[in-house]
């Protein structure tokens, strides 16, 4: 196996030419998102360069504190992102979501790195990328789950009112919506597993193969990370919704939504 | 004069609705009237405990509403709300679903038909609710609720989807049923002709 070809900066910058194609198509289709395209590519470049510099520094000067801080910042930003996408949640619901993301995500990460890989959980080379994948996917799942739940609260208003008036326990009325939101949130991850290896060679595996890892090793990592991602997303969404929806019910059996 | 089923004192909701003190008699035909926005629908929801007042108190059967188990209360003081909800499926299927949610065995087919009859909804039990008109759905919805046998029936705009002819027939039969069974009925309706025809008592809010 050869080591990956180091990209030379002049050659690398040619890739930005591809964006001109996107711009041309947008212009032709009258999509007024050229500003977003420019901002998004610029932001991505800056953020990734900064992350690269930071990771280079951390890898050269490994310290448990750095690893812990990096993971903590990732968790913090993913929580903030989920909550900003769902501004209507009450404060106890928000707390349930935040704790779920942090607790479920971290426990799967620790199990993955510490037990399955058998590495020191403060090793930045393992801890940081794996945390990113697990937390990022959980974040997508929770966002989708909360959105679905919120939409069904609105759409099923008459059903909720009818059953409430009939003297049915609020939790029993809301639980089918919780389960439905969980299912919706999990489907993309599950479908992703179906196509893996046939339709898509996933990013992590591609990266490892490019950098010279044996394909069989890369595949084992990929399988492990997919299962970890699915479990983390499932646990996070389940826990967010289950501890969250209770905050909509009060001691007078009313539904506050 | 009948005894009161509900009495309210200094009742307020959300700091913008202030109710006069009321004594609602236990009778099969008490109509709540008043301009829209005066809080009639909200009052019904305060009476069945799905909303709580911001201040003041409500007594049901002489006992403060706060001391009642809210689920028990709602089963006894049954509110048929303004927005009709039926499950996808047949009329019989709907009876089964609603009774299932209350952990009760479904009523017999005869009983279902009896209540559909009372609510001017004499449709076959295997009729699909998705293909019914708004007015038909409203009558089936009322029939299912009425069949639970409440002590107090709260109706919020029970004829909103019905034409004038149907309206009078439905309300007449429902109130006659309430009178026979000793059920107190409190009705909110914007239809003055209904109030003229059937009100045993009127309360202005």
Short mmCIF file of C-alpha atoms in Angstrom, two decimals:
data_model
loop_
_atom_site.label_atom_id
_atom_site.label_comp_id
_atom_site.label_asym_id
_atom_site.label_seq_id
_atom_site.Cartn_x
_atom_site.Cartn_y
_atom_site.Cartn_z
CA UNK A 1 0.00 0.00 0.00
CA UNK A 2 1.17 3.51 -0.80
CA UNK A 3 0.71 6.44 1.47
CA UNK A 4 -1.81 8.98 0.29
CA UNK A 5 -0.52 11.60 -2.20
CA UNK A 6 -0.04 14.83 -0.33
CA UNK A 7 -2.14 17.48 -2.05
CA UNK A 8 -0.09 20.40 -3.24
CA UNK A 9 -1.86 23.68 -2.56
CA UNK A 10 -1.83 24.96 -6.14
CA UNK A 11 -3.37 21.72 -7.39
CA UNK A 12 -5.76 21.61 -4.48
CA UNK A 13 -7.17 25.04 -5.23
CA UNK A 14 -8.32 23.71 -8.62
CA UNK A 15 -11.12 21.88 -6.81
CA UNK A 16 -12.81 25.23 -6.15
CA UNK A 17 -13.32 25.53 -9.92
CA UNK A 18 -16.03 22.89 -9.56
CA UNK A 19 -18.07 25.40 -7.60
CA UNK A 20 -18.34 27.46 -10.77
CA UNK A 21 -20.36 24.58 -12.23
CA UNK A 22 -22.71 24.75 -9.26
CA UNK A 23 -22.97 28.51 -9.70
CA UNK A 24 -23.78 28.11 -13.39
CA UNK A 25 -26.51 25.56 -12.68
CA UNK A 26 -27.98 27.76 -9.94
CA UNK A 27 -28.04 30.74 -12.26
CA UNK A 28 -29.68 28.72 -15.02
CA UNK A 29 -32.34 27.37 -12.62
CA UNK A 30 -32.90 30.78 -11.04
CA UNK A 31 -31.95 29.58 -7.58
CA UNK A 32 -31.13 32.63 -5.51
CA UNK A 33 -28.72 30.88 -3.22
CA UNK A 34 -25.43 31.97 -4.71
CA UNK A 35 -24.64 33.96 -1.61
CA UNK A 36 -25.29 30.92 0.55
CA UNK A 37 -23.02 28.83 -1.68
CA UNK A 38 -20.18 31.32 -1.36
CA UNK A 39 -20.65 31.79 2.38
CA UNK A 40 -20.99 28.07 2.98
CA UNK A 41 -17.87 27.14 1.03
CA UNK A 42 -15.88 29.94 2.63
CA UNK A 43 -17.06 29.00 6.10
CA UNK A 44 -16.34 25.35 5.51
CA UNK A 45 -12.82 26.19 4.34
CA UNK A 46 -12.06 28.42 7.30
CA UNK A 47 -13.61 26.06 9.87
CA UNK A 48 -11.81 23.02 8.52
CA UNK A 49 -8.47 24.80 8.27
CA UNK A 50 -8.84 25.93 11.88
CA UNK A 51 -9.83 22.41 12.93
CA UNK A 52 -6.81 21.07 11.02
CA UNK A 53 -4.44 23.48 12.75
CA UNK A 54 -5.97 22.70 16.11
CA UNK A 55 -5.79 18.96 15.55
CA UNK A 56 -2.17 19.22 14.38
CA UNK A 57 -1.33 21.03 17.59
CA UNK A 58 -3.24 18.57 19.77
CA UNK A 59 -1.67 15.54 18.08
CA UNK A 60 1.82 17.00 18.59
CA UNK A 61 1.12 17.94 22.20
CA UNK A 62 -1.38 15.32 23.37
CA UNK A 63 -2.91 16.07 26.73
CA UNK A 64 -6.07 14.53 28.20
CA UNK A 65 -7.42 18.00 28.83
CA UNK A 66 -7.22 18.92 25.15
CA UNK A 67 -9.10 15.80 24.10
CA UNK A 68 -11.74 16.28 26.76
CA UNK A 69 -12.15 19.95 25.90
CA UNK A 70 -12.47 19.24 22.17
CA UNK A 71 -15.18 16.63 22.76
CA UNK A 72 -16.95 18.91 25.24
CA UNK A 73 -17.03 21.73 22.68
CA UNK A 74 -18.47 19.36 20.04
CA UNK A 75 -21.20 18.23 22.45
CA UNK A 76 -21.94 21.83 23.41
CA UNK A 77 -22.31 23.02 19.83
CA UNK A 78 -24.46 20.08 18.80
CA UNK A 79 -26.80 20.74 21.73
CA UNK A 80 -26.95 24.41 20.84
CA UNK A 81 -27.74 23.61 17.24
CA UNK A 82 -30.55 21.19 18.10
CA UNK A 83 -32.10 23.65 20.56
CA UNK A 84 -31.88 26.59 18.17
CA UNK A 85 -33.71 24.53 15.55
CA UNK A 86 -36.52 23.85 18.06
CA UNK A 87 -37.09 27.17 19.81
CA UNK A 88 -40.60 26.22 20.98
CA UNK A 89 -39.46 23.69 23.58
CA UNK A 90 -40.01 24.51 27.24
CA UNK A 91 -36.94 24.73 29.45
CA UNK A 92 -37.37 21.30 31.04
CA UNK A 93 -37.75 19.72 27.60
CA UNK A 94 -34.56 21.50 26.51
CA UNK A 95 -32.74 20.15 29.54
CA UNK A 96 -33.91 16.62 28.72
CA UNK A 97 -32.61 16.97 25.14
CA UNK A 98 -29.26 18.42 26.24
CA UNK A 99 -28.66 15.72 28.84
CA UNK A 100 -29.69 12.99 26.40
CA UNK A 101 -27.26 14.16 23.72
CA UNK A 102 -24.42 14.46 26.21
CA UNK A 103 -25.05 11.28 28.18
CA UNK A 104 -26.03 8.87 25.39
CA UNK A 105 -23.40 10.19 22.99
CA UNK A 106 -20.57 10.06 25.50
CA UNK A 107 -21.38 6.59 26.77
CA UNK A 108 -21.34 5.13 23.26
CA UNK A 109 -18.12 7.00 22.43
CA UNK A 110 -16.42 5.70 25.56
CA UNK A 111 -17.57 2.15 24.84
CA UNK A 112 -16.36 2.39 21.24
CA UNK A 113 -12.93 3.85 21.91
CA UNK A 114 -12.22 2.36 25.31
CA UNK A 115 -13.67 -1.15 24.90
CA UNK A 116 -14.11 -2.02 21.20
CA UNK A 117 -10.94 -0.34 19.90
CA UNK A 118 -9.23 -0.76 23.26
CA UNK A 119 -7.56 2.64 23.21
CA UNK A 120 -6.93 5.19 25.89
CA UNK A 121 -10.08 7.30 25.87
CA UNK A 122 -7.98 10.45 25.94
CA UNK A 123 -6.12 9.53 22.75
CA UNK A 124 -7.07 12.44 20.48
CA UNK A 125 -6.45 10.55 17.23
CA UNK A 126 -9.29 8.15 18.04
CA UNK A 127 -11.45 10.10 20.40
CA UNK A 128 -11.96 13.28 18.37
CA UNK A 129 -12.97 11.91 14.94
CA UNK A 130 -15.16 9.18 16.40
CA UNK A 131 -16.88 11.60 18.75
CA UNK A 132 -17.54 13.88 15.79
CA UNK A 133 -19.23 11.13 13.79
CA UNK A 134 -21.32 9.83 16.67
CA UNK A 135 -22.40 13.20 18.05
CA UNK A 136 -23.06 14.61 14.58
CA UNK A 137 -25.36 11.76 13.63
CA UNK A 138 -27.18 11.85 16.96
CA UNK A 139 -27.73 15.55 16.42
CA UNK A 140 -29.34 14.95 13.03
CA UNK A 141 -31.53 12.22 14.50
CA UNK A 142 -32.72 14.32 17.44
CA UNK A 143 -33.45 17.32 15.21
CA UNK A 144 -35.58 15.16 12.94
CA UNK A 145 -37.29 13.42 15.88
CA UNK A 146 -38.20 16.68 17.61
CA UNK A 147 -39.43 18.23 14.39
CA UNK A 148 -41.66 15.23 13.67
CA UNK A 149 -43.01 15.23 17.23
CA UNK A 150 -43.72 18.93 17.13
CA UNK A 151 -45.49 18.68 13.79
CA UNK A 152 -47.70 15.85 15.00
CA UNK A 153 -48.64 17.84 18.13
CA UNK A 154 -49.99 20.53 15.81
CA UNK A 155 -51.53 18.22 13.22
CA UNK A 156 -53.17 15.97 15.80
CA UNK A 157 -54.62 18.75 17.95
CA UNK A 158 -58.23 17.52 17.49
CA UNK A 159 -57.23 13.96 18.42
CA UNK A 160 -55.40 15.16 21.52
CA UNK A 161 -58.35 17.29 22.61
CA UNK A 162 -60.92 14.58 21.98
CA UNK A 163 -59.05 11.97 24.02
CA UNK A 164 -58.20 14.44 26.77
CA UNK A 165 -61.85 15.41 27.11
CA UNK A 166 -62.73 11.74 27.30
CA UNK A 167 -60.57 11.36 30.40
CA UNK A 168 -57.63 9.50 28.83
CA UNK A 169 -54.22 9.91 30.53
CA UNK A 170 -52.13 12.54 28.68
CA UNK A 171 -49.11 10.24 28.49
CA UNK A 172 -51.16 7.58 26.78
CA UNK A 173 -52.36 10.15 24.24
CA UNK A 174 -48.87 11.43 23.47
CA UNK A 175 -46.97 8.13 23.49
CA UNK A 176 -48.01 7.04 19.96
CA UNK A 177 -46.66 10.36 18.65
CA UNK A 178 -43.41 9.86 20.56
CA UNK A 179 -43.00 6.39 19.04
CA UNK A 180 -43.82 7.66 15.58
CA UNK A 181 -41.26 10.47 15.87
CA UNK A 182 -38.63 7.97 17.03
CA UNK A 183 -39.32 5.77 14.02
CA UNK A 184 -39.08 8.70 11.61
CA UNK A 185 -35.81 9.81 13.18
CA UNK A 186 -34.25 6.36 12.86
CA UNK A 187 -35.22 5.56 9.28
CA UNK A 188 -32.46 7.58 7.52
CA UNK A 189 -29.76 5.87 9.60
CA UNK A 190 -31.23 2.43 8.98
CA UNK A 191 -31.63 3.05 5.24
CA UNK A 192 -28.07 4.27 5.15
CA UNK A 193 -26.91 0.89 6.47
CA UNK A 194 -28.84 -0.89 3.72
CA UNK A 195 -26.97 0.82 0.91
CA UNK A 196 -23.59 0.67 2.53
CA UNK A 197 -20.84 -0.98 0.48
CA UNK A 198 -23.05 -1.19 -2.60
CA UNK A 199 -24.30 2.31 -3.25
CA UNK A 200 -21.86 4.13 -1.05
CA UNK A 201 -18.38 3.61 0.25
CA UNK A 202 -18.72 5.61 3.41
CA UNK A 203 -16.48 8.53 4.25
CA UNK A 204 -14.59 7.08 7.14
CA UNK A 205 -13.71 3.89 5.25
CA UNK A 206 -12.71 5.84 2.13
CA UNK A 207 -10.50 8.04 4.25
CA UNK A 208 -8.79 5.13 5.91
CA UNK A 209 -8.21 3.33 2.59
CA UNK A 210 -6.79 6.50 1.01
CA UNK A 211 -4.37 6.85 3.88
CA UNK A 212 -3.13 3.31 3.40
CA UNK A 213 -5.17 1.22 5.82
CA UNK A 214 -5.94 -2.33 4.67
CA UNK A 215 -9.50 -2.48 3.31
CA UNK A 216 -10.48 -5.26 5.72
CA UNK A 217 -9.40 -3.18 8.70
CA UNK A 218 -11.20 -0.15 7.27
CA UNK A 219 -14.34 -2.24 6.83
CA UNK A 220 -14.29 -3.48 10.40
CA UNK A 221 -14.03 0.12 11.60
CA UNK A 222 -16.83 1.14 9.29
CA UNK A 223 -19.16 -1.59 10.52
CA UNK A 224 -18.35 -0.75 14.10
CA UNK A 225 -18.93 2.97 13.63
CA UNK A 226 -22.22 2.40 11.80
CA UNK A 227 -23.55 0.26 14.63
CA UNK A 228 -22.31 2.79 17.15
CA UNK A 229 -23.93 5.66 15.25
CA UNK A 230 -27.23 3.83 14.98
CA UNK A 231 -27.24 2.97 18.67
CA UNK A 232 -26.22 6.45 19.76
CA UNK A 233 -28.85 8.10 17.56
CA UNK A 234 -31.53 5.67 18.73
CA UNK A 235 -30.70 6.13 22.41
CA UNK A 236 -30.43 9.90 22.12
CA UNK A 237 -33.71 10.34 20.30
CA UNK A 238 -35.49 7.86 22.58
CA UNK A 239 -34.23 9.52 25.72
CA UNK A 240 -34.84 13.09 24.46
CA UNK A 241 -38.43 12.33 23.52
CA UNK A 242 -39.26 10.12 26.50
CA UNK A 243 -37.94 12.47 29.15
CA UNK A 244 -39.06 15.44 27.08
CA UNK A 245 -42.71 14.66 26.39
CA UNK A 246 -43.41 14.21 30.09
CA UNK A 247 -42.65 17.90 30.55
CA UNK A 248 -45.77 18.62 28.47
CA UNK A 249 -48.01 16.95 31.07
CA UNK A 250 -48.72 18.48 34.47
CA UNK A 251 -50.17 17.12 37.72
CA UNK A 252 -53.67 18.21 36.60
CA UNK A 253 -53.42 15.86 33.61
CA UNK A 254 -53.31 18.80 31.24
CA UNK A 255 -51.22 18.94 28.07
CA UNK A 256 -49.22 22.14 27.80
CA UNK A 257 -48.56 22.52 24.11
CA UNK B 1 -85.05 25.86 41.38
CA UNK B 2 -82.66 22.93 40.83
CA UNK B 3 -79.50 22.71 42.84
CA UNK B 4 -76.31 23.98 41.23
CA UNK B 5 -73.98 21.59 39.48
CA UNK B 6 -71.22 24.21 39.18
CA UNK B 7 -70.61 27.43 41.06
CA UNK B 8 -67.79 29.82 40.26
CA UNK B 9 -66.26 32.59 42.28
CA UNK B 10 -64.05 35.43 40.98
CA UNK B 11 -63.05 33.20 38.11
CA UNK B 12 -60.37 34.49 35.75
CA UNK B 13 -58.41 32.92 32.94
CA UNK B 14 -55.10 34.15 31.62
CA UNK B 15 -55.68 37.59 33.16
CA UNK B 16 -57.80 38.66 30.21
CA UNK B 17 -61.06 36.76 30.71
CA UNK B 18 -63.00 37.73 33.84
CA UNK B 19 -66.15 35.74 34.50
CA UNK B 20 -69.15 36.91 36.52
CA UNK B 21 -69.83 34.68 39.52
CA UNK B 22 -72.10 31.91 38.25
CA UNK B 23 -74.39 29.25 39.61
CA UNK B 24 -75.03 26.73 36.87
CA UNK B 25 -78.18 24.76 37.66
CA UNK B 26 -78.28 20.99 37.26
CA UNK B 27 -80.70 20.91 34.34
CA UNK B 28 -80.84 19.31 30.91
CA UNK B 29 -80.55 22.53 28.95
CA UNK B 30 -78.42 25.38 30.31
CA UNK B 31 -77.21 27.65 27.51
CA UNK B 32 -74.18 29.89 27.89
CA UNK B 33 -74.53 33.00 25.77
CA UNK B 34 -72.41 36.04 25.17
CA UNK B 35 -70.37 37.75 22.46
CA UNK B 36 -67.61 35.76 20.80
CA UNK B 37 -64.35 36.15 22.63
CA UNK B 38 -66.10 36.32 25.99
CA UNK B 39 -64.60 32.96 26.94
CA UNK B 40 -67.48 30.50 26.59
CA UNK B 41 -65.40 27.66 25.13
CA UNK B 42 -62.66 28.39 27.64
CA UNK B 43 -65.20 28.16 30.46
CA UNK B 44 -66.18 24.65 29.33
CA UNK B 45 -62.51 23.64 29.38
CA UNK B 46 -62.13 25.13 32.85
CA UNK B 47 -65.16 23.12 33.99
CA UNK B 48 -63.68 19.79 32.83
CA UNK B 49 -60.23 20.63 34.15
CA UNK B 50 -58.33 20.58 30.85
CA UNK B 51 -57.46 24.19 31.61
CA UNK B 52 -56.81 25.76 35.00
CA UNK B 53 -58.03 29.22 36.01
CA UNK B 54 -55.40 31.85 36.68
CA UNK B 55 -57.39 32.87 39.74
CA UNK B 56 -60.71 32.26 41.42
CA UNK B 57 -62.39 28.93 42.03
CA UNK B 58 -64.90 26.47 40.62
CA UNK B 59 -66.96 24.10 42.74
CA UNK B 60 -68.44 20.97 41.22
CA UNK B 61 -71.12 19.18 43.30
CA UNK B 62 -70.19 21.57 46.10
CA UNK B 63 -66.53 20.47 46.11
CA UNK B 64 -63.59 22.55 44.89
CA UNK B 65 -62.54 21.36 41.43
CA UNK B 66 -58.89 21.31 42.53
CA UNK B 67 -59.67 18.44 44.89
CA UNK B 68 -61.19 16.23 42.17
CA UNK B 69 -59.11 13.64 40.35
CA UNK B 70 -58.96 15.29 36.93
CA UNK B 71 -59.37 12.07 34.93
CA UNK B 72 -62.39 11.01 37.02
CA UNK B 73 -63.81 14.49 36.65
CA UNK B 74 -63.51 14.48 32.84
CA UNK B 75 -65.20 11.08 32.64
CA UNK B 76 -68.09 12.44 34.70
CA UNK B 77 -68.19 15.94 33.16
CA UNK B 78 -67.83 15.06 29.51
CA UNK B 79 -66.93 17.81 27.06
CA UNK B 80 -67.77 17.32 23.40
CA UNK B 81 -65.35 19.84 21.93
CA UNK B 82 -65.70 21.96 18.86
CA UNK B 83 -63.17 20.16 16.71
CA UNK B 84 -64.48 16.77 15.67
CA UNK B 85 -62.01 13.91 15.70
CA UNK B 86 -62.71 10.42 14.38
CA UNK B 87 -60.21 7.64 13.74
CA UNK B 88 -59.81 6.38 10.18
CA UNK B 89 -62.15 3.43 9.77
CA UNK B 90 -65.76 2.46 10.33
CA UNK B 91 -68.21 3.85 12.86
CA UNK B 92 -68.05 0.62 14.85
CA UNK B 93 -64.25 0.76 14.68
CA UNK B 94 -64.41 4.26 16.14
CA UNK B 95 -66.53 3.12 19.07
CA UNK B 96 -63.95 0.37 19.70
CA UNK B 97 -60.97 2.75 19.49
CA UNK B 98 -62.46 5.31 21.87
CA UNK B 99 -63.59 2.66 24.36
CA UNK B 100 -60.16 1.02 24.10
CA UNK B 101 -58.52 4.30 25.12
CA UNK B 102 -60.77 4.30 28.19
CA UNK B 103 -59.96 0.63 28.90
CA UNK B 104 -63.61 -0.28 28.52
CA UNK B 105 -65.14 -3.09 26.47
CA UNK B 106 -66.89 -1.77 23.36
CA UNK B 107 -70.66 -1.35 23.74
CA UNK B 108 -73.04 -3.75 22.01
CA UNK B 109 -74.04 -3.00 18.44
CA UNK B 110 -77.57 -2.24 19.65
CA UNK B 111 -76.23 0.34 22.09
CA UNK B 112 -74.12 1.93 19.35
CA UNK B 113 -77.18 2.13 17.11
CA UNK B 114 -79.29 3.60 19.91
CA UNK B 115 -76.87 6.47 20.44
CA UNK B 116 -76.39 7.06 16.72
CA UNK B 117 -80.20 7.31 16.58
CA UNK B 118 -80.32 9.87 19.38
CA UNK B 119 -77.83 12.03 17.49
CA UNK B 120 -79.68 11.79 14.14
CA UNK B 121 -76.89 9.63 12.73
CA UNK B 122 -78.68 6.39 11.80
CA UNK B 123 -75.87 5.18 9.54
CA UNK B 124 -74.80 1.55 9.15
CA UNK B 125 -72.08 0.64 11.66
CA UNK B 126 -69.70 -0.42 8.90
CA UNK B 127 -69.85 2.98 7.20
CA UNK B 128 -66.39 4.44 6.64
CA UNK B 129 -65.97 7.69 8.58
CA UNK B 130 -63.48 9.08 6.04
CA UNK B 131 -66.18 9.34 3.39
CA UNK B 132 -68.70 11.14 5.61
CA UNK B 133 -69.55 14.84 5.45
CA UNK B 134 -68.56 17.26 8.21
CA UNK B 135 -72.09 17.26 9.59
CA UNK B 136 -72.30 13.47 9.61
CA UNK B 137 -68.96 13.20 11.37
CA UNK B 138 -70.05 15.71 14.00
CA UNK B 139 -73.18 13.67 14.80
CA UNK B 140 -71.27 10.37 14.98
CA UNK B 141 -68.70 12.06 17.23
CA UNK B 142 -71.44 13.26 19.60
CA UNK B 143 -73.09 9.82 19.59
CA UNK B 144 -69.85 8.12 20.67
CA UNK B 145 -69.25 10.65 23.47
CA UNK B 146 -72.85 10.53 24.67
CA UNK B 147 -72.70 6.72 24.85
CA UNK B 148 -70.12 6.94 27.64
CA UNK B 149 -72.97 7.96 29.94
CA UNK B 150 -71.66 11.11 31.62
CA UNK B 151 -73.29 12.86 34.57
CA UNK B 152 -72.79 16.26 33.03
CA UNK B 153 -72.60 16.88 29.29
CA UNK B 154 -70.80 19.95 27.99
CA UNK B 155 -71.48 20.73 24.33
CA UNK B 156 -69.36 23.31 22.54
CA UNK B 157 -71.10 24.51 19.36
CA UNK B 158 -72.73 21.10 18.81
CA UNK B 159 -74.36 22.17 15.56
CA UNK B 160 -71.52 24.11 13.93
CA UNK B 161 -71.45 21.74 10.93
CA UNK B 162 -75.21 21.13 10.70
CA UNK B 163 -77.97 22.93 8.80
CA UNK B 164 -80.87 24.56 10.65
CA UNK B 165 -83.29 21.67 10.21
CA UNK B 166 -80.83 19.03 11.47
CA UNK B 167 -79.64 21.29 14.28
CA UNK B 168 -82.99 21.45 16.03
CA UNK B 169 -83.63 17.72 15.67
CA UNK B 170 -80.25 16.72 17.10
CA UNK B 171 -80.32 19.11 20.03
CA UNK B 172 -83.93 18.21 20.85
CA UNK B 173 -83.17 14.48 20.94
CA UNK B 174 -79.94 14.86 22.88
CA UNK B 175 -81.60 17.07 25.51
CA UNK B 176 -84.56 14.69 25.75
CA UNK B 177 -82.11 11.85 26.37
CA UNK B 178 -80.36 13.94 29.04
CA UNK B 179 -83.69 14.69 30.72
CA UNK B 180 -84.60 10.97 30.77
CA UNK B 181 -81.21 9.92 32.17
CA UNK B 182 -80.84 12.79 34.62
CA UNK B 183 -77.81 14.23 32.80
CA UNK B 184 -77.12 17.93 33.24
CA UNK B 185 -76.37 19.61 29.91
CA UNK B 186 -74.47 22.84 29.46
CA UNK B 187 -74.38 24.14 25.90
CA UNK B 188 -72.46 26.86 24.14
CA UNK B 189 -74.07 27.85 20.86
CA UNK B 190 -74.00 30.91 18.67
CA UNK B 191 -77.34 29.84 17.17
CA UNK B 192 -80.02 31.99 18.83
CA UNK B 193 -82.88 29.92 17.51
CA UNK B 194 -81.54 26.92 19.45
CA UNK B 195 -81.34 29.00 22.60
CA UNK B 196 -84.89 30.26 22.07
CA UNK B 197 -86.21 26.77 21.47
CA UNK B 198 -84.43 24.69 24.10
CA UNK B 199 -82.94 26.83 26.88
CA UNK B 200 -84.26 25.93 30.32
CA UNK B 201 -81.80 28.45 31.71
CA UNK B 202 -79.56 31.04 30.12
CA UNK B 203 -76.36 32.37 31.56
CA UNK B 204 -74.86 35.49 30.02
CA UNK B 205 -71.09 35.69 30.09
#
